[in-house]
Every structure is written in structure tokens, then in C-alpha cells.
CSV table of C-alpha atoms in Angstrom, one decimal:
chain,number,residue,atom,x,y,z
A,46,MET,CA,-19.4,-5.6,-15.8
A,47,GLY,CA,-18.7,-2.1,-17.1
A,48,TRP,CA,-22.4,-0.5,-15.7
A,49,GLN,CA,-21.9,2.2,-13.5
A,50,LEU,CA,-23.7,4.7,-11.6
A,51,PRO,CA,-23.9,7.7,-14.2
A,52,ILE,CA,-20.6,9.8,-14.5
A,53,PHE,CA,-22.3,12.8,-15.5
A,54,ASP,CA,-25.7,13.7,-14.8
A,55,GLY,CA,-26.5,16.6,-16.6
A,56,THR,CA,-26.6,18.7,-13.4
A,57,GLN,CA,-23.4,20.6,-14.3
A,58,PRO,CA,-20.9,21.0,-17.2
A,59,SER,CA,-19.2,17.8,-17.4
A,60,ARG,CA,-15.2,18.5,-16.7
A,61,PRO,CA,-11.9,16.1,-17.7
A,62,LEU,CA,-11.6,13.1,-16.0
A,63,VAL,CA,-8.7,11.1,-14.6
A,64,TRP,CA,-9.4,7.6,-14.1
A,65,ILE,CA,-7.1,6.0,-11.5
A,66,HIS,CA,-6.8,2.3,-10.7
A,67,ALA,CA,-5.7,0.5,-7.2
A,68,VAL,CA,-6.1,-2.9,-6.6
A,69,SER,CA,-7.5,-3.0,-3.0
A,70,LEU,CA,-6.2,-1.2,0.7
A,71,GLY,CA,-2.7,-1.4,0.5
A,72,GLU,CA,-2.2,0.3,-3.2
A,73,VAL,CA,-5.0,2.7,-2.4
A,74,VAL,CA,-3.1,3.9,1.0
A,75,ALA,CA,-0.1,4.1,-1.3
A,76,VAL,CA,-1.8,6.3,-4.3
A,77,SER,CA,-3.9,8.7,-2.2
A,78,PRO,CA,-1.1,11.3,-1.7
A,79,LEU,CA,-1.0,11.2,-5.4
A,80,VAL,CA,-4.5,11.5,-6.0
A,81,ARG,CA,-4.5,14.7,-3.5
A,82,ALA,CA,-0.7,16.0,-5.1
A,83,LEU,CA,-3.0,15.8,-8.6
A,84,HIS,CA,-6.1,17.4,-7.5
A,85,GLU,CA,-4.4,20.9,-6.3
A,86,HIS,CA,-2.4,21.0,-9.3
A,87,HIS,CA,-5.8,20.5,-11.3
A,88,PRO,CA,-8.7,20.9,-9.5
A,89,GLU,CA,-10.6,21.5,-12.7
A,90,PHE,CA,-10.3,17.7,-13.5
A,91,ARG,CA,-13.0,15.0,-11.8
A,92,TYR,CA,-11.1,11.9,-10.2
A,93,ILE,CA,-12.4,8.8,-10.3
A,94,LEU,CA,-10.3,6.0,-8.6
A,95,THR,CA,-11.2,2.1,-8.8
A,96,THR,CA,-11.1,-1.0,-6.9
A,97,VAL,CA,-11.7,-4.4,-7.0
A,98,THR,CA,-12.2,-4.6,-3.1
A,99,GLU,CA,-14.2,-3.8,-0.6
A,100,THR,CA,-11.6,-2.6,1.7
A,101,GLY,CA,-10.4,-0.6,-1.1
A,102,ARG,CA,-13.7,1.1,-1.4
A,103,GLU,CA,-13.7,2.2,2.3
A,104,ALA,CA,-10.2,3.4,2.2
A,105,VAL,CA,-10.9,5.6,-0.7
A,106,GLU,CA,-14.0,6.7,1.0
A,107,GLN,CA,-12.1,7.3,3.6
A,108,ARG,CA,-8.7,8.7,2.8
A,109,LEU,CA,-10.5,10.7,-0.5
A,110,LYS,CA,-13.5,11.9,0.7
A,111,GLY,CA,-14.1,15.2,-1.5
A,112,VAL,CA,-11.1,14.2,-3.7
A,113,ALA,CA,-11.7,11.4,-5.3
A,114,GLU,CA,-15.0,9.2,-5.7
A,115,HIS,CA,-14.9,5.5,-5.8
A,116,ARG,CA,-16.2,2.9,-8.2
A,117,TYR,CA,-15.1,-0.6,-9.0
A,118,ALA,CA,-13.0,-1.7,-11.7
A,119,PRO,CA,-14.5,-4.0,-14.5
A,120,LEU,CA,-13.5,-7.4,-15.3
A,121,ASP,CA,-11.1,-7.1,-18.0
A,122,PHE,CA,-13.4,-8.2,-21.3
A,123,THR,CA,-13.0,-5.8,-24.1
A,124,TRP,CA,-16.7,-5.2,-24.1
A,125,ALA,CA,-17.0,-4.4,-20.3
A,126,VAL,CA,-13.9,-2.3,-20.6
A,127,GLY,CA,-15.0,-0.4,-23.8
A,128,ARG,CA,-18.0,0.2,-22.2
A,129,MET,CA,-16.2,1.1,-18.9
A,130,ILE,CA,-14.2,3.7,-20.8
A,131,ARG,CA,-17.3,5.3,-23.4
A,132,HIS,CA,-18.8,5.7,-20.1
A,133,MET,CA,-16.1,7.7,-18.8
A,134,GLN,CA,-14.3,9.4,-21.2
A,135,PRO,CA,-11.2,9.6,-19.5
A,136,ILE,CA,-8.5,11.8,-20.5
A,137,LEU,CA,-6.1,9.6,-18.3
A,138,TYR,CA,-5.5,6.5,-16.4
A,139,VAL,CA,-3.1,6.0,-13.5
A,140,PHE,CA,-2.7,2.5,-12.1
A,141,VAL,CA,-0.6,1.3,-9.2
A,142,GLU,CA,2.3,-1.3,-8.8
A,143,THR,CA,1.3,-4.3,-11.4
A,144,GLU,CA,-1.8,-3.9,-12.1
A,145,LEU,CA,-1.5,-4.7,-15.7
A,146,TRP,CA,-4.9,-6.0,-17.8
A,147,PRO,CA,-4.1,-6.7,-21.6
A,148,ASN,CA,-7.8,-6.0,-22.9
A,149,LEU,CA,-8.4,-2.9,-20.5
A,150,LEU,CA,-4.7,-1.6,-21.4
A,151,TRP,CA,-5.6,-2.5,-25.1
A,152,SER,CA,-8.6,-0.4,-25.2
A,153,LEU,CA,-7.2,2.4,-23.5
A,154,HIS,CA,-4.5,2.9,-26.2
A,155,GLU,CA,-7.4,2.3,-28.9
A,156,HIS,CA,-9.3,5.0,-27.6
A,157,ASP,CA,-5.7,7.4,-27.6
A,158,VAL,CA,-6.0,7.4,-23.7
A,159,PRO,CA,-2.6,7.6,-22.3
A,160,SER,CA,-2.0,5.0,-19.3
A,161,VAL,CA,0.5,5.6,-16.8
A,162,LEU,CA,2.1,2.8,-14.1
A,163,VAL,CA,3.3,4.3,-11.1
A,164,ASN,CA,5.1,3.3,-8.4
A,165,GLY,CA,6.0,0.2,-10.7
A,166,ARG,CA,7.5,-3.1,-9.4
A,167,LEU,CA,7.9,-6.3,-10.6
A,168,SER,CA,8.8,-9.1,-7.8
A,169,SER,CA,10.7,-12.1,-8.8
A,170,ARG,CA,7.8,-14.3,-8.7
A,171,SER,CA,6.0,-12.2,-11.2
A,172,PHE,CA,9.3,-11.5,-13.5
A,173,GLY,CA,10.2,-15.1,-13.5
A,174,ARG,CA,6.6,-16.4,-14.2
A,175,GLN,CA,6.3,-13.5,-17.5
A,176,ASP,CA,10.0,-13.7,-18.3
A,177,LEU,CA,9.4,-16.8,-20.7
A,178,PRO,CA,9.6,-16.4,-24.8
A,179,LEU,CA,5.6,-16.9,-25.1
A,180,ILE,CA,4.8,-15.1,-22.6
A,181,ARG,CA,7.5,-12.5,-22.9
A,182,SER,CA,6.3,-11.8,-26.4
A,183,PHE,CA,2.5,-11.2,-25.3
A,184,TYR,CA,3.3,-8.8,-22.5
A,185,ARG,CA,5.5,-7.0,-24.8
A,186,THR,CA,2.5,-6.3,-26.2
A,187,VAL,CA,0.5,-4.7,-23.4
A,188,LEU,CA,3.6,-2.7,-22.3
A,189,GLN,CA,4.2,-0.8,-25.4
A,190,THR,CA,0.5,0.7,-25.0
A,191,LEU,CA,1.7,2.3,-21.9
A,192,THR,CA,2.9,6.2,-22.0
A,193,LEU,CA,5.0,6.1,-18.7
A,194,CYS,CA,6.5,3.3,-16.5
A,195,LEU,CA,7.4,5.1,-13.0
A,196,MET,CA,9.2,2.7,-11.6
A,197,GLN,CA,10.0,2.1,-7.9
A,198,SER,CA,14.0,1.0,-8.3
A,199,ASP,CA,16.8,0.3,-10.8
A,200,ARG,CA,16.3,-3.6,-10.9
A,201,ASP,CA,12.2,-2.7,-11.7
A,202,GLN,CA,13.1,-0.7,-14.3
A,203,GLU,CA,15.3,-3.5,-15.9
A,204,ARG,CA,12.8,-5.8,-15.4
A,205,ILE,CA,10.2,-4.0,-17.0
A,206,VAL,CA,12.5,-3.1,-19.9
A,207,ALA,CA,13.2,-6.9,-20.1
A,208,LEU,CA,9.6,-7.6,-20.5
A,209,GLY,CA,9.4,-5.3,-23.7
A,210,ALA,CA,8.4,-2.0,-22.1
A,211,GLU,CA,10.0,1.0,-24.2
A,212,PRO,CA,13.2,2.1,-22.8
A,213,SER,CA,12.7,6.0,-23.4
A,214,ARG,CA,9.0,5.7,-21.4
A,215,VAL,CA,10.8,4.2,-18.2
A,216,HIS,CA,11.8,6.0,-15.5
A,217,VAL,CA,12.9,5.4,-12.0
A,218,THR,CA,11.2,7.9,-9.7
A,219,GLY,CA,11.1,5.6,-6.1
A,220,ASN,CA,8.8,4.6,-4.0
A,221,ILE,CA,5.7,7.0,-3.1
A,222,LYS,CA,5.4,4.9,-0.1
A,223,PHE,CA,7.9,6.9,1.6
A,224,ASP,CA,5.9,10.2,1.0
A,225,GLN,CA,2.6,8.9,3.0
A,226,PRO,CA,1.7,11.4,5.7
A,227,LEU,CA,1.7,10.5,9.3
A,228,PRO,CA,-1.5,9.3,10.5
A,229,GLU,CA,-3.5,11.8,12.2
A,230,MET,CA,-3.7,11.2,15.7
A,231,LYS,CA,-6.8,12.0,17.9
A,232,ALA,CA,-6.2,14.3,20.6
A,233,GLU,CA,-8.0,12.4,23.3
A,234,ALA,CA,-6.1,9.3,24.6
A,235,SER,CA,-3.9,7.2,22.7
A,236,LEU,CA,-4.2,3.6,21.7
A,237,ARG,CA,-2.7,2.0,24.2
A,238,GLN,CA,-4.5,3.8,26.8
A,239,SER,CA,-8.0,2.4,25.2
A,240,LEU,CA,-6.5,-0.7,25.0
A,241,GLY,CA,-5.4,-0.8,28.8
A,242,VAL,CA,-2.1,-1.2,28.1
A,243,GLU,CA,-0.3,0.9,31.3
A,244,GLU,CA,2.7,3.0,31.0
A,245,CYS,CA,4.5,0.7,32.8
A,246,GLU,CA,3.9,-2.3,30.2
A,247,GLN,CA,6.2,-2.8,27.0
A,248,LEU,CA,3.8,-3.3,23.6
A,249,ILE,CA,4.6,-5.5,20.9
A,250,LEU,CA,3.0,-5.4,17.7
A,251,ALA,CA,3.0,-7.7,14.9
A,252,GLY,CA,1.2,-6.2,11.8
A,253,SER,CA,-0.4,-8.1,8.5
A,254,THR,CA,0.5,-11.3,10.1
A,255,HIS,CA,-0.6,-14.0,8.0
A,256,ALA,CA,-1.4,-17.9,8.5
A,257,GLY,CA,1.6,-19.9,9.3
A,258,GLU,CA,3.2,-16.7,11.0
A,259,GLU,CA,0.9,-16.8,13.9
A,260,GLU,CA,2.3,-19.7,15.1
A,261,LEU,CA,5.5,-18.4,15.2
A,262,LEU,CA,4.6,-15.5,17.0
A,263,ALA,CA,3.0,-17.5,19.9
A,264,SER,CA,5.8,-19.2,20.1
A,265,ALA,CA,8.3,-16.5,20.5
A,266,TYR,CA,6.1,-14.6,22.9
A,267,ALA,CA,6.0,-17.9,25.5
A,268,GLN,CA,9.3,-17.5,25.6
A,269,ILE,CA,9.7,-13.5,26.1
A,270,VAL,CA,7.4,-13.5,28.8
A,271,LYS,CA,9.6,-15.7,30.4
A,272,ASN,CA,12.2,-12.9,31.3
A,273,HIS,CA,9.6,-10.1,30.0
A,274,PRO,CA,6.3,-10.2,31.7
A,275,ASP,CA,5.6,-7.0,31.4
A,276,THR,CA,5.0,-7.3,27.8
A,277,VAL,CA,1.8,-7.6,25.8
A,278,LEU,CA,1.3,-8.7,22.4
A,279,MET,CA,-0.8,-7.0,19.7
A,280,VAL,CA,-1.4,-9.0,16.5
A,281,ALA,CA,-3.1,-7.7,13.3
A,282,PRO,CA,-4.1,-9.9,10.8
A,283,ARG,CA,-3.6,-9.0,7.3
A,284,HIS,CA,-7.5,-10.3,6.4
A,285,ILE,CA,-9.5,-9.2,9.6
A,286,GLU,CA,-11.9,-12.1,9.0
A,287,ARG,CA,-9.1,-14.2,10.1
A,288,ALA,CA,-9.6,-13.0,13.7
A,289,GLU,CA,-11.0,-15.8,15.3
A,290,LYS,CA,-8.9,-18.4,13.9
A,291,VAL,CA,-5.8,-16.4,15.2
A,292,GLU,CA,-7.4,-15.7,18.4
A,293,ALA,CA,-7.8,-19.6,18.9
A,294,ILE,CA,-4.4,-20.2,17.9
A,295,PHE,CA,-3.0,-18.0,20.9
A,296,ARG,CA,-5.8,-19.2,23.1
A,297,GLU,CA,-4.5,-22.8,22.3
A,298,ALA,CA,-1.0,-21.9,22.9
A,299,GLY,CA,-1.8,-20.6,26.6
A,300,PHE,CA,-2.2,-17.0,26.5
A,301,ALA,CA,-5.0,-14.9,27.5
A,302,VAL,CA,-6.4,-13.2,24.6
A,303,GLU,CA,-8.6,-10.0,24.4
A,304,ARG,CA,-10.0,-8.8,20.4
A,305,ARG,CA,-9.6,-5.3,20.0
A,306,SER,CA,-13.1,-4.7,19.1
A,307,ARG,CA,-14.8,-6.2,22.0
A,308,ILE,CA,-12.5,-5.2,25.2
A,309,GLN,CA,-14.6,-3.8,27.9
A,310,SER,CA,-11.8,-3.5,31.2
A,311,ALA,CA,-8.5,-3.4,31.3
A,312,HIS,CA,-7.0,-6.9,32.0
A,313,LYS,CA,-3.4,-7.5,33.4
A,314,GLY,CA,-0.3,-9.6,33.0
A,315,PRO,CA,0.9,-11.1,29.9
A,316,ARG,CA,-1.5,-11.2,27.0
A,317,VAL,CA,-2.9,-11.0,23.6
A,318,ILE,CA,-4.7,-8.7,21.7
A,319,ILE,CA,-5.9,-9.4,18.5
A,320,LEU,CA,-6.6,-5.9,16.6
A,321,ASP,CA,-10.0,-6.7,14.4
A,322,THR,CA,-10.9,-3.2,13.8
A,323,ARG,CA,-9.7,-1.5,10.3
A,324,GLY,CA,-7.6,1.9,10.1
A,325,GLU,CA,-5.9,1.7,13.5
A,326,LEU,CA,-2.8,-0.3,12.9
A,327,ALA,CA,-0.7,2.2,11.0
A,328,ARG,CA,-1.3,4.4,14.2
A,329,ALA,CA,-0.6,1.8,16.3
A,330,TYR,CA,3.1,1.2,15.5
A,331,ARG,CA,3.3,4.8,17.1
A,332,ASP,CA,2.8,2.9,20.9
A,333,ALA,CA,4.8,-0.3,20.0
A,334,VAL,CA,8.5,-0.8,21.4
A,335,VAL,CA,9.3,-3.1,18.7
A,336,ALA,CA,7.3,-4.0,15.6
A,337,PHE,CA,7.6,-6.9,13.2
A,338,VAL,CA,5.5,-6.8,9.5
A,339,GLY,CA,4.4,-9.8,8.4
A,340,GLY,CA,3.8,-11.7,5.1
A,341,THR,CA,7.6,-12.1,5.3
A,342,LEU,CA,7.9,-15.3,7.9
A,343,ILE,CA,6.5,-17.5,5.3
A,344,PRO,CA,6.4,-17.2,1.1
A,345,VAL,CA,4.1,-13.8,0.6
A,346,GLY,CA,6.5,-10.9,0.2
A,347,GLY,CA,6.0,-8.9,2.6
A,348,HIS,CA,3.9,-5.8,3.5
A,349,ASN,CA,4.8,-1.9,3.9
A,350,LEU,CA,7.9,-1.5,6.5
A,351,LEU,CA,8.0,2.1,6.6
A,352,GLU,CA,4.5,2.3,8.4
A,353,PRO,CA,6.3,1.6,12.1
A,354,ALA,CA,9.5,3.1,10.6
A,355,VAL,CA,8.0,6.5,10.3
A,356,TRP,CA,7.1,6.6,13.8
A,357,GLY,CA,10.6,5.7,15.2
A,358,THR,CA,9.8,1.9,16.0
A,359,PRO,CA,12.6,-0.4,15.2
A,360,VAL,CA,11.0,-3.1,12.6
A,361,MET,CA,11.9,-6.6,12.5
A,362,PHE,CA,10.6,-8.7,9.1
A,363,GLY,CA,11.5,-12.4,7.8
A,364,PRO,CA,13.5,-14.0,5.0
A,365,TYR,CA,10.6,-13.0,2.5
A,366,THR,CA,10.5,-9.0,1.4
A,367,ASP,CA,10.4,-9.5,-2.7
A,368,HIS,CA,7.6,-7.2,-2.3
A,369,CYS,CA,9.6,-4.4,-0.4
A,370,ALA,CA,13.1,-5.4,-1.0
A,371,GLU,CA,14.4,-2.1,-1.2
A,372,ILE,CA,12.8,-0.8,1.7
A,373,ALA,CA,14.0,-3.9,3.9
A,374,THR,CA,17.5,-3.8,2.5
A,375,LEU,CA,17.7,0.0,3.4
A,376,LEU,CA,16.3,-0.7,7.0
A,377,SER,CA,18.5,-3.7,7.7
A,378,GLN,CA,21.7,-2.2,6.4
A,379,SER,CA,21.4,1.5,8.5
A,380,GLY,CA,20.5,-0.7,11.4
A,381,GLY,CA,16.6,0.7,11.4
A,382,GLY,CA,15.1,-3.2,11.0
A,383,ARG,CA,16.5,-6.7,11.4
A,384,ARG,CA,15.7,-9.5,9.0
A,385,VAL,CA,14.7,-12.4,11.2
A,386,MET,CA,15.0,-16.0,9.8
A,387,GLY,CA,12.1,-17.8,12.9
A,388,VAL,CA,11.5,-17.9,16.6
A,389,GLU,CA,14.7,-17.6,18.1
A,390,ASP,CA,16.0,-14.4,16.2
A,391,LEU,CA,12.6,-13.0,16.8
A,392,VAL,CA,13.3,-13.6,20.6
A,393,VAL,CA,16.8,-12.3,20.3
A,394,SER,CA,15.9,-9.2,18.6
A,395,ILE,CA,12.8,-8.3,20.8
A,396,GLU,CA,14.5,-9.0,24.0
A,397,GLU,CA,17.8,-6.9,23.1
A,398,TRP,CA,15.5,-3.9,22.3
A,399,ILE,CA,13.6,-4.4,25.6
A,400,ARG,CA,16.7,-4.5,27.7
A,401,GLN,CA,18.4,-1.9,26.0
A,402,PRO,CA,15.8,1.3,25.8
A,403,ASP,CA,18.9,3.8,24.4
A,404,LYS,CA,19.7,1.6,21.7
A,405,ARG,CA,15.9,1.0,20.7
A,406,ASN,CA,15.4,4.8,20.5
A,407,GLN,CA,18.6,5.2,18.4
A,408,ASP,CA,18.0,2.2,16.0
A,409,GLY,CA,14.0,3.5,16.0
A,410,GLN,CA,15.4,7.0,14.6
A,411,VAL,CA,17.2,5.7,12.3
A,412,ALA,CA,14.7,3.7,10.9
A,413,LYS,CA,13.0,7.1,10.7
A,414,GLN,CA,15.9,8.6,9.2
A,415,VAL,CA,15.4,6.2,6.4
A,416,VAL,CA,11.9,7.3,5.5
A,417,SER,CA,13.0,11.0,5.3
A,418,ASP,CA,16.2,10.3,3.4
A,419,ASN,CA,14.3,8.3,0.6
A,420,GLN,CA,11.3,11.1,0.1
A,421,GLY,CA,10.4,12.7,-3.2
A,422,ALA,CA,9.1,10.1,-5.4
A,423,LEU,CA,5.6,11.6,-5.0
A,424,MET,CA,6.8,15.1,-6.5
A,425,ARG,CA,8.9,12.9,-9.1
A,426,SER,CA,6.1,11.3,-10.3
A,427,VAL,CA,3.5,14.2,-10.4
A,428,GLU,CA,6.0,16.0,-12.6
A,429,GLN,CA,6.2,13.0,-15.0
A,430,ILE,CA,2.3,12.7,-15.2
A,431,GLU,CA,2.2,16.6,-15.3
A,432,GLN,CA,4.2,16.2,-18.9
A,433,CYS,CA,1.6,13.6,-19.3
A,434,ILE,CA,-1.2,15.5,-19.7
A,435,ARG,CA,0.2,18.9,-21.3
A,436,THR,CA,1.1,16.6,-24.1
A,437,ALA,CA,-2.1,14.3,-24.0
A,438,SER,CA,-4.3,14.7,-27.6
A,439,SER,CA,-7.4,13.8,-25.6
A,440,TYR,CA,-6.7,16.6,-23.1
A,441,SER,CA,-6.9,19.6,-25.6
A,442,ASP,CA,-10.4,17.4,-26.9
A,443,HIS,CA,-11.9,18.9,-23.7
A,444,SER,CA,-10.9,22.6,-24.8
A,445,LEU,CA,-8.1,23.0,-22.0
A,446,THR,CA,-5.1,25.3,-22.2
A,447,THR,CA,-2.0,25.6,-20.3
A,448,GLY,CA,-0.8,29.0,-18.7
A,449,ALA,CA,2.2,29.5,-16.8
A,450,GLY,CA,1.0,27.7,-14.0
A,451,PRO,CA,-1.3,24.5,-13.5
A,452,LEU,CA,-3.6,23.7,-16.6
A,453,VAL,CA,-6.6,25.3,-16.5
A,454,VAL,CA,-10.1,24.9,-18.1
A,455,LYS,CA,-11.5,27.5,-20.6
A,456,PRO,CA,-14.2,29.8,-20.0
């Protein structure tokens, strides 16, 4: 409702505040390197990152401790967002991907606060809904408030301009997910060791799965273990609260099942491990011989295909990749990833990579090279935002001045 903990408590001089919005966990992960880069350029600023979910809050507190503070975003009522803006007095608003909240953006515009869309994308589904005459007219009034639109691809640029964004304010900067740093690895035992997965066993990891995909994975794994009994399947449901349901699916399929949070002793033979803990999936991809990324065998649109690729792990994904279309194309064209249409494709690809470790390693390195070749979006985005900061009237209102390097606060 716009009621927040005090932003300025009077114990120190107020600092220019940058408001960043990332709806949930995935967006926080994507934007964290950008927030850190802005903080390095402007340590004199204060950064508040809003989310709408508990998992988003946890990610902010884990990944950006000492860099940004968390608040929950207000509901998109004029009086609620207006109270939030007056309370925070931001000099800049940055939001991730597709969070176009009309009342918030109109209110920011009325308060002369620049708004910047970063890592922008418009899926075919979203674009189809919005590209209707009356709706397009509405969105034009929203998009005209934006100071900058930094889009992931040419397709996204064309779509947002078609919906009414000012072309001169739209730039293709790429996908900042390519610039994600590798997860920190603990010095002690690897994840597979803590799970009791032995060196002679091959770990297949299915990450970010949704209802309707686990049944397909169970069917595929049943075929794979006939020829490869040394394989272990790990399944990480996108929503951890589904862990009990996912466990039941694999038990009903006849598999031995373990929950990551409850493993006490190592088991032997074919089995399914349910990853029901937070913050381990990105690291777990390193220990897998092959990976599947969910939300792609059913019409969700897909999740982060780069998490396994960055480790050199070959990756599979289904036909529904609208949320990660450019990445899916790059991986499939290079050979570092494969599009699978169902159970049989899953079995064929997994068995081929298991039987041919040299090819598997080669394809994994190709996937890793795709990540390396497409980095740079982070710096391009920072450069565009820097120009926006320098020209913002609200910035000068805080008695700031520019120097040869980053902007600094006047004494």
C-alpha cells in the first residue's frame, strides 16, 4: 500500500536514491550484477531494490548484502505508488524485463523521475495480447513515459517500438544474463558428494521443472536406467512448495526417491533426488553430465538456459522457449544445446551424451563459448544508464556535480 519502513532516519545526510524493481527471484539474479556495477560507479548513491515475492526478498538479502536494501513494491494504485515515490524521492527508477506498471510509470513521469527498462523483452504471447488497437493505444501512453528502453534483441526492439515506445529511446544492449558471474563454490565437498552421488555415477539434472514435465522425465528416466543403471536423476522443481507432489510422481513411477533436505546416508543404484532447497541449483549444474531446463516442454516459455551452459554442461530444452528464444537459438545452432520435443528425444539425447563422453565434453565447451561470445550487455546497459543519470534534472536537484570520472557528491 506504499507504507514502508523509514527510508531516511535522520542519523545521516540523505543520499540520492536509485530505485530498482525486479519482480521475483529470476529477475533479482539477472539484475544483481548491474546493481553491483552501478554501486561501484556511484557508491555515493543509496540503492533500494523492490520485489513482489518472498523468494525475491531472500535473493536480494543474499546476493546484494551491503549494496542494496530490500522493500516490497507497492500495488499499482495511484495513491499507493505516489506515497512510495514521495517517501523514497528517487532520482532514477530502473526495472527489469517486462514490469510495465501504468500508474507507477505515470506517477514517476509526473515527478520528473527518469524510468529505465533494462534487459527488456516482449514474449510472443505478451506482444500478441498488447498488439490490439485499443490496448496498443493504452500502452503507448505508458511507454511514452520511459526515458530508456534497453532491449535484449532486435525482435524485442521492434516489438516495443510497435507498441508505442519512442524509437530514439530504444536500444539493443543484449541480455545481461550472459554476464552472470559463476556461483561461488565452497572449498569443501562438491554438491554431488554431499548427495552421496559417487564418481562412477552419472548425474542427470532437470532444473526449474513445472507440473506436466516431471511425468515426462519419469518416463524418460525409466528407459534410460535400463541401459545405464549408473545414472542418477536430480529434479529441481521451479516452485519448491511442489516438492512433495514431485516426490509422489516419481515414487508412483517406481523409483527410489530422496529429498535433498532429508538425505542422511548415501543410497546406491538408480534413484531420483528432489532438490528442495534454495540457492543450490545454479551450482548443481556444474556436477551434472547433462542438463534439462524446464518450463519448456509445456507452454510456460522457459527459464535460464545459461546456468548449465556457463559450466560447460550440455543443455536440453523443449519447444516452448519464448522467454529465452535468442539463447535457445544460439545454443541449438552451435550444438551446445538441443531442443527436445518429448520423451523419446530426451532419451536419445541423454543416452548419446552418456555413451560419448568426448562429444559431451565438446558440446559442453561449445555451450560455454556461447556464453562467453555474447557477454557485454552489462557494460552497455551501465553506459546507457550513466548517460541517463548525468542528464537527469532530479540528479542535479541533489546538489551533485560531475567530474572527470564518476559523478560525486558535493562536500
